[in-house]
Short mmCIF file of C-alpha atoms in Angstrom, two decimals:
data_model
loop_
_atom_site.label_atom_id
_atom_site.label_comp_id
_atom_site.label_asym_id
_atom_site.label_seq_id
_atom_site.Cartn_x
_atom_site.Cartn_y
_atom_site.Cartn_z
CA GLU A 541 124.50 93.39 105.03
CA VAL A 542 122.38 93.93 101.92
CA GLN A 543 122.33 97.56 100.83
CA LEU A 544 120.44 99.09 97.93
CA LEU A 545 121.02 102.76 97.19
CA GLU A 546 118.83 104.48 94.62
CA SER A 547 119.74 107.73 92.91
CA GLY A 548 118.74 109.84 89.94
CA GLY A 549 115.34 111.08 91.01
CA GLY A 550 114.20 114.67 90.93
CA LEU A 551 111.80 117.16 89.41
CA ILE A 552 111.23 116.58 85.72
CA GLN A 553 108.85 118.08 83.18
CA PRO A 554 106.14 115.97 81.56
CA GLY A 555 107.32 114.28 78.38
CA ARG A 556 110.97 114.28 79.44
CA SER A 557 113.22 111.36 80.35
CA LEU A 558 114.99 110.35 83.52
CA LYS A 559 117.22 107.44 84.49
CA LEU A 560 117.28 105.95 87.96
CA SER A 561 120.14 103.89 89.32
CA CYS A 562 120.31 101.44 92.21
CA ARG A 563 123.73 100.49 93.52
CA ALA A 564 123.76 97.14 95.32
CA SER A 565 126.14 95.69 97.85
CA GLY A 566 126.31 92.94 100.45
CA PHE A 567 125.10 90.09 98.24
CA SER A 568 125.81 88.40 94.94
CA PHE A 569 124.13 90.92 92.66
CA SER A 570 124.82 88.98 89.47
CA SER A 571 122.87 85.99 90.84
CA GLN A 572 119.82 87.95 91.89
CA ALA A 573 116.76 89.08 89.97
CA MET A 574 115.92 92.71 90.68
CA SER A 575 112.83 94.85 90.52
CA TRP A 576 111.46 98.37 90.72
CA VAL A 577 108.37 99.12 92.79
CA ARG A 578 106.85 102.58 93.07
CA GLN A 579 104.56 104.40 95.45
CA ALA A 580 102.70 107.56 94.52
CA PRO A 581 102.40 110.11 97.35
CA GLY A 582 99.92 108.87 99.93
CA LYS A 583 99.10 105.79 97.86
CA GLY A 584 99.87 102.08 97.87
CA LEU A 585 102.61 100.03 96.28
CA GLU A 586 102.74 99.34 92.55
CA TRP A 587 105.13 96.87 90.96
CA VAL A 588 106.83 98.49 87.93
CA SER A 589 109.38 96.15 86.37
CA VAL A 590 111.63 93.17 87.01
CA ILE A 591 114.78 91.82 85.37
CA SER A 592 116.35 88.39 85.63
CA ASP A 593 119.86 87.92 86.96
CA ASN A 594 121.37 87.59 83.46
CA SER A 595 119.19 90.33 81.87
CA LEU A 596 117.62 87.84 79.46
CA ASN A 597 114.13 88.35 80.79
CA THR A 598 112.33 91.55 81.65
CA TYR A 599 108.74 92.30 82.57
CA TYR A 600 106.80 95.52 82.89
CA ALA A 601 103.54 96.76 84.33
CA ASP A 602 101.10 97.84 81.64
CA SER A 603 101.23 101.38 83.01
CA VAL A 604 104.90 101.76 81.98
CA LYS A 605 105.26 99.30 79.11
CA GLY A 606 106.82 100.95 76.07
CA ARG A 607 108.02 103.94 78.09
CA PHE A 608 110.33 102.44 80.76
CA ILE A 609 113.32 100.17 80.28
CA ILE A 610 114.89 98.15 83.06
CA SER A 611 118.53 97.12 82.74
CA ARG A 612 121.48 96.14 84.84
CA ASP A 613 125.25 96.12 84.79
CA ASN A 614 126.46 93.18 86.82
CA SER A 615 130.07 94.39 86.59
CA LYS A 616 128.99 97.53 88.45
CA ASN A 617 126.43 95.91 90.76
CA THR A 618 123.93 98.43 89.48
CA LEU A 619 120.29 98.30 88.40
CA TYR A 620 118.78 100.97 86.18
CA LEU A 621 115.37 102.26 85.17
CA GLN A 622 115.25 104.44 82.07
CA MET A 623 112.00 106.36 82.11
CA ARG A 624 110.74 108.12 78.97
CA SER A 625 107.65 110.17 78.11
CA LEU A 626 107.09 110.85 81.76
CA ARG A 627 103.59 111.77 82.91
CA GLY A 628 102.15 113.25 86.05
CA ASP A 629 100.94 109.86 87.23
CA ASP A 630 104.55 108.62 87.20
CA THR A 631 105.18 110.87 90.18
CA ALA A 632 106.21 108.49 92.95
CA MET A 633 108.90 107.18 95.21
CA TYR A 634 110.74 104.51 93.23
CA TYR A 635 112.20 101.63 95.20
CA CYS A 636 114.58 99.02 93.92
CA ALA A 637 114.24 95.61 95.51
CA THR A 638 115.67 92.13 95.33
CA ALA A 639 113.23 89.77 93.63
CA LEU A 640 112.95 86.24 94.99
CA GLU A 641 111.12 83.19 93.53
CA TRP A 642 111.83 84.02 89.89
CA PRO A 643 109.90 84.03 87.56
CA ASN A 644 107.09 85.01 89.93
CA PRO A 645 108.75 87.24 92.49
CA TYR A 646 108.19 88.73 95.85
CA PHE A 647 110.50 91.39 97.19
CA ASP A 648 113.00 90.76 99.93
CA HIS A 649 115.34 93.70 100.45
CA TRP A 650 114.39 97.27 99.53
CA GLY A 651 116.32 100.46 99.00
CA GLN A 652 115.36 103.74 100.65
CA GLY A 653 113.78 105.02 97.45
CA SER A 654 114.30 107.82 94.93
CA LEU A 655 111.59 110.42 94.49
CA VAL A 656 110.51 111.32 90.98
CA THR A 657 108.23 114.31 90.58
CA VAL A 658 106.78 114.95 87.14
CA SER A 659 105.49 118.50 86.89
CA SER A 660 105.80 121.55 84.70
CA ILE B 623 94.81 89.45 89.80
CA GLN B 624 93.18 92.06 92.05
CA MET B 625 94.14 92.00 95.72
CA THR B 626 91.65 93.50 98.15
CA GLN B 627 92.60 94.16 101.74
CA SER B 628 90.17 94.79 104.57
CA PRO B 629 89.76 96.84 106.51
CA ALA B 630 91.50 99.88 105.04
CA THR B 631 92.00 101.22 108.55
CA LEU B 632 91.90 99.36 111.82
CA SER B 633 91.94 100.81 115.36
CA ALA B 634 93.31 98.66 118.14
CA SER B 635 94.94 98.85 121.54
CA VAL B 636 98.46 97.98 122.60
CA GLY B 637 98.40 94.33 123.63
CA GLY B 638 95.40 93.60 121.48
CA ARG B 639 95.03 91.08 118.70
CA ILE B 640 94.21 92.03 115.13
CA THR B 641 93.55 90.29 111.85
CA ILE B 642 93.94 91.81 108.40
CA THR B 643 92.28 90.07 105.47
CA CYS B 644 93.56 89.94 101.92
CA ARG B 645 91.37 88.52 99.16
CA ALA B 646 92.54 87.61 95.66
CA SER B 647 90.26 87.88 92.64
CA GLN B 648 91.36 84.39 91.56
CA THR B 649 93.17 81.57 93.21
CA ILE B 650 96.84 82.15 94.00
CA SER B 651 97.49 78.94 95.95
CA THR B 652 99.75 80.17 98.78
CA TRP B 653 101.85 82.59 96.73
CA LEU B 654 101.28 85.52 99.04
CA ALA B 655 103.63 87.88 100.86
CA TRP B 656 103.02 90.47 103.55
CA TYR B 657 104.95 93.71 104.01
CA GLN B 658 105.08 96.29 106.75
CA GLN B 659 105.72 99.93 105.95
CA ARG B 660 106.51 102.67 108.42
CA PRO B 661 105.85 106.30 107.42
CA GLY B 662 108.61 107.63 105.20
CA ARG B 663 110.35 104.28 105.04
CA ALA B 664 110.69 101.46 102.54
CA PRO B 665 108.47 98.40 102.93
CA LYS B 666 109.84 95.49 104.90
CA LEU B 667 109.07 91.87 104.04
CA LEU B 668 107.35 90.12 106.95
CA ILE B 669 105.98 86.88 105.55
CA SER B 670 106.40 84.90 102.34
CA LYS B 671 104.42 81.96 100.94
CA THR B 672 101.49 82.81 103.20
CA THR B 673 102.99 81.52 106.44
CA ASN B 674 106.80 81.78 106.32
CA LEU B 675 108.03 84.38 108.77
CA GLU B 676 111.16 86.20 107.65
CA GLY B 677 114.21 86.13 109.89
CA GLY B 678 114.02 88.65 112.71
CA VAL B 679 110.25 89.12 112.46
CA PRO B 680 108.64 88.66 115.90
CA SER B 681 106.57 85.53 116.43
CA ARG B 682 103.50 87.63 117.28
CA PHE B 683 103.08 87.96 113.49
CA SER B 684 101.50 85.05 111.67
CA GLY B 685 99.89 84.40 108.32
CA SER B 686 97.36 81.90 107.07
CA GLY B 687 95.11 81.07 104.15
CA SER B 688 95.14 79.58 100.70
CA GLY B 689 93.37 79.98 97.38
CA THR B 690 91.74 83.39 97.52
CA GLU B 691 91.52 84.32 101.19
CA PHE B 692 94.44 85.15 103.46
CA THR B 693 95.00 86.72 106.85
CA LEU B 694 97.77 88.45 108.72
CA THR B 695 97.39 88.26 112.49
CA ILE B 696 99.31 90.18 115.10
CA SER B 697 98.70 88.49 118.41
CA SER B 698 99.82 91.13 120.91
CA LEU B 699 100.20 94.56 119.39
CA GLN B 700 103.28 96.54 120.30
CA SER B 701 103.71 100.26 119.72
CA ASP B 702 105.97 99.54 116.72
CA ASP B 703 103.15 97.67 114.99
CA PHE B 704 100.90 100.68 114.42
CA VAL B 705 101.86 101.20 110.79
CA THR B 706 100.64 100.09 107.35
CA TYR B 707 100.56 96.55 105.98
CA TYR B 708 100.37 95.33 102.38
CA CYS B 709 99.76 91.92 100.86
CA GLN B 710 101.20 90.94 97.49
CA GLN B 711 100.42 88.02 95.21
CA TYR B 712 103.23 86.39 93.28
CA SER B 713 101.24 83.66 91.61
CA SER B 714 101.18 85.30 88.20
CA TYR B 715 102.15 88.37 86.22
CA PRO B 716 101.51 91.19 86.83
CA TRP B 717 102.40 90.91 90.48
CA THR B 718 99.98 92.99 92.47
CA PHE B 719 99.66 94.49 95.93
CA GLY B 720 96.66 95.09 98.09
CA GLN B 721 95.79 98.71 98.75
CA GLY B 722 97.10 98.58 102.30
CA THR B 723 95.74 98.45 105.84
CA LYS B 724 96.69 101.14 108.29
CA VAL B 725 96.69 100.04 111.93
CA GLU B 726 96.01 102.90 114.32
CA ILE B 727 96.12 103.18 118.08
CA LYS B 728 92.67 103.24 119.65
#
């Protein structure tokens, strides 16, 4: 059974940094592209970033480009999202998801999410 | 590519049939997925490539369309179906979602 478990969220002040993790199990993580998708409270879904299986290719939404970095450690079956210069509009539930049909993905399995609240 | 879903909210009865429309601002061939999201839960993939039902998804769900106009149809609504649905294009970067359609009980 595919399982994705996000962690690292919390309350953070504007301008600070936070790193999310997503521990994967139940599938061949090293062969799978992975993505982050977020959802602001009461709002719709917004794709954030995606990384190829071998980390050679990464893509970002314009809203986070230059501030967020996606990475992965295939030896640990873990996906990361380093978030810098956080702003109030980054407040959201952050989901990690498996990304199918690389290089233009849709999202198959999703974690339960990690809530990031940016507020002073 | 902008994805526009309509309606934003839809009221229907158990056993009824509904159709949700998703329009793309430019052609996306059939590179469209549909997701279902229950309150407080992660989205769940229902359909990929416009018409391909994911394993375990009931056959009352179906998708159609191509180019810029797509539909998700639920043929006989069950109580579990009164939640929110999103479309997503994966034709080109950046990959974008519709704003969602909430299906309510009439």
